[in-house]
Amino acid sequence: MQKITLICVGKLGQEFLQKGCAEYAKRLSSFCDLRIIELQEELIREKAAGEALIARALEKEGEKIFAAVPKGAALVALCIEGKQISSEELADFLRERAGSGHADLAFVIGSSHGLAPAVKQRAQLRLSMSRMTFPHQLARLMLLEQIYRAASINAGTRYHK
């Protein structure tokens, strides 16, 4: 069974997001071995944080991300400058990975400041959900739904219309 890990910097706050993510995680259990890892966001105490301070925080978060990526998993970084793909294309990506002998995937959602450049560089796929900006917690729910949709497409179920 394909192993999919979501590495998320920051925790889910609102109950409705927690419930939504739990629902899609439950649904995905039929299709993959899903693991969600929440990493502590680096605190930036200054209100007007400079670029250097943010870069240091992202670097520290990047180190935590790299430590959390399962051995052999392909890294998928969610970032605004990433490639926008359809649900069908995500299904193709999951299917190709599953058939390649290197099935495991690690999707990464960064903090409110994004992802360290090193994480983006190491990613096998940079993925953008939209040109619009979404809260990172909502992005987690949206990503889980899209992974479920892709798995449903690959399984030939009626979820995707």
mmCIF file of C-alpha atoms in Angstrom:
data_model
loop_
_atom_site.group_PDB
_atom_site.id
_atom_site.type_symbol
_atom_site.label_atom_id
_atom_site.label_comp_id
_atom_site.label_asym_id
_atom_site.label_seq_id
_atom_site.Cartn_x
_atom_site.Cartn_y
_atom_site.Cartn_z
ATOM 1 C CA MET A 1 0.000 0.000 0.000
ATOM 2 C CA GLN A 2 1.299 3.435 -0.918
ATOM 3 C CA LYS A 3 2.535 5.476 2.033
ATOM 4 C CA ILE A 4 1.657 9.162 1.987
ATOM 5 C CA THR A 5 2.984 11.502 4.631
ATOM 6 C CA LEU A 6 1.751 15.055 5.131
ATOM 7 C CA ILE A 7 4.356 17.170 6.872
ATOM 8 C CA CYS A 8 2.712 20.344 8.123
ATOM 9 C CA VAL A 9 4.428 23.219 9.869
ATOM 10 C CA GLY A 10 1.934 24.390 12.460
ATOM 11 C CA LYS A 11 -1.094 22.837 14.083
ATOM 12 C CA LEU A 12 -4.751 22.853 13.112
ATOM 13 C CA GLY A 13 -6.651 25.314 15.260
ATOM 14 C CA GLN A 14 -10.295 25.424 14.286
ATOM 15 C CA GLU A 15 -12.482 22.450 15.090
ATOM 16 C CA PHE A 16 -14.145 22.433 11.660
ATOM 17 C CA LEU A 17 -10.745 22.006 9.997
ATOM 18 C CA GLN A 18 -9.810 19.228 12.416
ATOM 19 C CA LYS A 19 -13.050 17.409 11.658
ATOM 20 C CA GLY A 20 -12.642 17.849 7.907
ATOM 21 C CA CYS A 21 -9.067 16.580 7.940
ATOM 22 C CA ALA A 22 -10.058 13.635 10.136
ATOM 23 C CA GLU A 23 -12.852 12.730 7.706
ATOM 24 C CA TYR A 24 -10.546 12.698 4.672
ATOM 25 C CA ALA A 25 -7.856 10.833 6.613
ATOM 26 C CA LYS A 26 -10.462 8.174 7.466
ATOM 27 C CA ARG A 27 -11.565 7.943 3.825
ATOM 28 C CA LEU A 28 -7.962 7.695 2.624
ATOM 29 C CA SER A 29 -7.280 4.722 4.887
ATOM 30 C CA SER A 30 -8.849 2.511 2.202
ATOM 31 C CA PHE A 31 -6.372 3.717 -0.414
ATOM 32 C CA CYS A 32 -3.083 4.432 1.331
ATOM 33 C CA ASP A 33 -1.158 4.409 4.559
ATOM 34 C CA LEU A 34 -1.559 8.071 5.568
ATOM 35 C CA ARG A 35 0.527 9.753 8.245
ATOM 36 C CA ILE A 36 0.208 13.402 9.256
ATOM 37 C CA ILE A 37 3.152 15.017 11.021
ATOM 38 C CA GLU A 38 2.770 18.432 12.617
ATOM 39 C CA LEU A 39 5.978 20.356 13.204
ATOM 40 C CA GLN A 40 6.359 23.335 15.503
ATOM 41 C CA GLU A 41 6.497 26.628 13.618
ATOM 42 C CA GLU A 42 9.530 28.734 14.487
ATOM 43 C CA LEU A 43 8.414 31.722 16.505
ATOM 44 C CA ILE A 44 9.379 35.130 15.224
ATOM 45 C CA ARG A 45 8.857 37.542 18.078
ATOM 46 C CA GLU A 46 9.518 40.842 16.371
ATOM 47 C CA LYS A 47 6.422 42.388 14.815
ATOM 48 C CA ALA A 48 8.335 43.734 11.829
ATOM 49 C CA ALA A 49 10.532 40.720 11.216
ATOM 50 C CA GLY A 50 13.286 41.339 8.723
ATOM 51 C CA GLU A 51 14.173 39.093 5.808
ATOM 52 C CA ALA A 52 17.212 37.642 7.597
ATOM 53 C CA LEU A 53 15.154 36.636 10.643
ATOM 54 C CA ILE A 54 12.509 35.006 8.464
ATOM 55 C CA ALA A 55 15.188 33.209 6.430
ATOM 56 C CA ARG A 56 16.721 31.780 9.630
ATOM 57 C CA ALA A 57 13.311 30.607 10.827
ATOM 58 C CA LEU A 58 12.593 28.955 7.468
ATOM 59 C CA GLU A 59 15.990 27.267 7.540
ATOM 60 C CA LYS A 60 15.250 25.793 10.979
ATOM 61 C CA GLU A 61 11.827 24.642 9.806
ATOM 62 C CA GLY A 62 13.487 23.125 6.736
ATOM 63 C CA GLU A 63 15.804 21.071 8.936
ATOM 64 C CA LYS A 64 12.778 19.732 10.840
ATOM 65 C CA ILE A 65 11.033 18.949 7.549
ATOM 66 C CA PHE A 66 14.023 17.021 6.177
ATOM 67 C CA ALA A 67 14.225 15.024 9.415
ATOM 68 C CA ALA A 68 10.521 14.113 9.089
ATOM 69 C CA VAL A 69 10.603 12.948 5.452
ATOM 70 C CA PRO A 70 10.454 9.148 5.411
ATOM 71 C CA LYS A 71 13.444 7.454 3.825
ATOM 72 C CA GLY A 72 12.892 6.942 0.105
ATOM 73 C CA ALA A 73 9.803 9.159 -0.108
ATOM 74 C CA ALA A 74 9.478 11.628 -2.963
ATOM 75 C CA LEU A 75 9.092 15.158 -1.669
ATOM 76 C CA VAL A 76 6.207 17.322 -2.906
ATOM 77 C CA ALA A 77 6.440 20.950 -1.768
ATOM 78 C CA LEU A 78 3.305 23.067 -1.749
ATOM 79 C CA CYS A 79 4.315 26.564 -2.751
ATOM 80 C CA ILE A 80 2.713 29.445 -4.605
ATOM 81 C CA GLU A 81 5.283 29.316 -7.424
ATOM 82 C CA GLY A 82 4.698 25.604 -7.935
ATOM 83 C CA LYS A 83 2.974 23.912 -10.833
ATOM 84 C CA GLN A 84 -0.806 23.965 -10.948
ATOM 85 C CA ILE A 85 -2.233 20.605 -11.965
ATOM 86 C CA SER A 86 -5.693 19.112 -12.322
ATOM 87 C CA SER A 87 -7.148 16.422 -10.089
ATOM 88 C CA GLU A 88 -6.644 13.947 -12.925
ATOM 89 C CA GLU A 89 -2.984 14.930 -13.223
ATOM 90 C CA LEU A 90 -2.522 14.430 -9.474
ATOM 91 C CA ALA A 91 -4.139 10.998 -9.863
ATOM 92 C CA ASP A 92 -1.668 10.226 -12.669
ATOM 93 C CA PHE A 93 1.234 11.343 -10.463
ATOM 94 C CA LEU A 94 0.091 9.114 -7.575
ATOM 95 C CA ARG A 95 -0.453 6.159 -9.928
ATOM 96 C CA GLU A 96 2.937 6.599 -11.629
ATOM 97 C CA ARG A 97 4.684 6.785 -8.250
ATOM 98 C CA ALA A 98 2.821 3.718 -6.999
ATOM 99 C CA GLY A 99 3.885 1.740 -10.061
ATOM 100 C CA SER A 100 7.481 2.922 -10.061
ATOM 101 C CA GLY A 101 8.730 0.924 -7.109
ATOM 102 C CA HIS A 102 9.225 4.254 -5.302
ATOM 103 C CA ALA A 103 5.625 4.777 -4.239
ATOM 104 C CA ASP A 104 6.059 6.700 -0.989
ATOM 105 C CA LEU A 105 5.308 10.417 -1.022
ATOM 106 C CA ALA A 106 5.803 13.235 1.465
ATOM 107 C CA PHE A 107 3.726 16.372 0.873
ATOM 108 C CA VAL A 108 4.998 19.435 2.731
ATOM 109 C CA ILE A 109 2.972 22.483 3.772
ATOM 110 C CA GLY A 110 5.160 25.209 5.225
ATOM 111 C CA SER A 111 4.511 27.882 7.801
ATOM 112 C CA SER A 112 2.909 31.264 7.213
ATOM 113 C CA HIS A 113 6.254 32.402 5.808
ATOM 114 C CA GLY A 114 6.399 29.536 3.321
ATOM 115 C CA LEU A 115 9.140 26.973 2.828
ATOM 116 C CA ALA A 116 12.920 27.185 2.967
ATOM 117 C CA PRO A 117 14.530 27.384 -0.476
ATOM 118 C CA ALA A 118 16.378 24.129 0.272
ATOM 119 C CA VAL A 119 13.063 22.288 0.718
ATOM 120 C CA LYS A 120 11.761 23.597 -2.598
ATOM 121 C CA GLN A 121 15.004 22.680 -4.350
ATOM 122 C CA ARG A 122 14.948 19.122 -3.036
ATOM 123 C CA ALA A 123 11.302 18.564 -4.003
ATOM 124 C CA GLN A 124 10.556 16.238 -6.911
ATOM 125 C CA LEU A 125 7.394 18.285 -7.487
ATOM 126 C CA ARG A 126 6.540 21.833 -6.531
ATOM 127 C CA LEU A 127 2.783 22.048 -6.380
ATOM 128 C CA SER A 128 0.552 25.115 -6.244
ATOM 129 C CA MET A 129 -3.099 24.731 -5.359
ATOM 130 C CA SER A 130 -3.960 28.098 -6.844
ATOM 131 C CA ARG A 131 -2.580 31.539 -7.524
ATOM 132 C CA MET A 132 -4.817 32.667 -4.660
ATOM 133 C CA THR A 133 -3.541 32.671 -1.098
ATOM 134 C CA PHE A 134 -5.107 30.277 1.422
ATOM 135 C CA PRO A 135 -4.486 29.817 5.131
ATOM 136 C CA HIS A 136 -2.062 26.939 5.619
ATOM 137 C CA GLN A 137 -4.582 25.097 7.769
ATOM 138 C CA LEU A 138 -7.187 25.260 5.000
ATOM 139 C CA ALA A 139 -4.550 24.155 2.489
ATOM 140 C CA ARG A 140 -4.121 20.966 4.541
ATOM 141 C CA LEU A 141 -7.829 20.170 4.262
ATOM 142 C CA MET A 142 -7.825 20.977 0.551
ATOM 143 C CA LEU A 143 -4.758 18.805 -0.050
ATOM 144 C CA LEU A 144 -6.273 15.851 1.808
ATOM 145 C CA GLU A 145 -9.450 16.199 -0.258
ATOM 146 C CA GLN A 146 -7.444 16.302 -3.491
ATOM 147 C CA ILE A 147 -5.381 13.256 -2.526
ATOM 148 C CA TYR A 148 -8.645 11.450 -1.736
ATOM 149 C CA ARG A 149 -10.111 12.587 -5.058
ATOM 150 C CA ALA A 150 -6.991 11.379 -6.908
ATOM 151 C CA ALA A 151 -7.146 8.008 -5.153
ATOM 152 C CA SER A 152 -10.839 7.766 -6.020
ATOM 153 C CA ILE A 153 -10.094 8.535 -9.667
ATOM 154 C CA ASN A 154 -7.455 5.817 -9.722
ATOM 155 C CA ALA A 155 -9.841 3.345 -8.073
ATOM 156 C CA GLY A 156 -12.638 4.209 -10.506
ATOM 157 C CA THR A 157 -15.113 5.213 -7.784
ATOM 158 C CA ARG A 158 -17.941 7.696 -8.327
ATOM 159 C CA TYR A 159 -16.555 10.392 -5.988
ATOM 160 C CA HIS A 160 -14.959 12.326 -8.843
ATOM 161 C CA LYS A 161 -17.527 13.518 -11.345
#
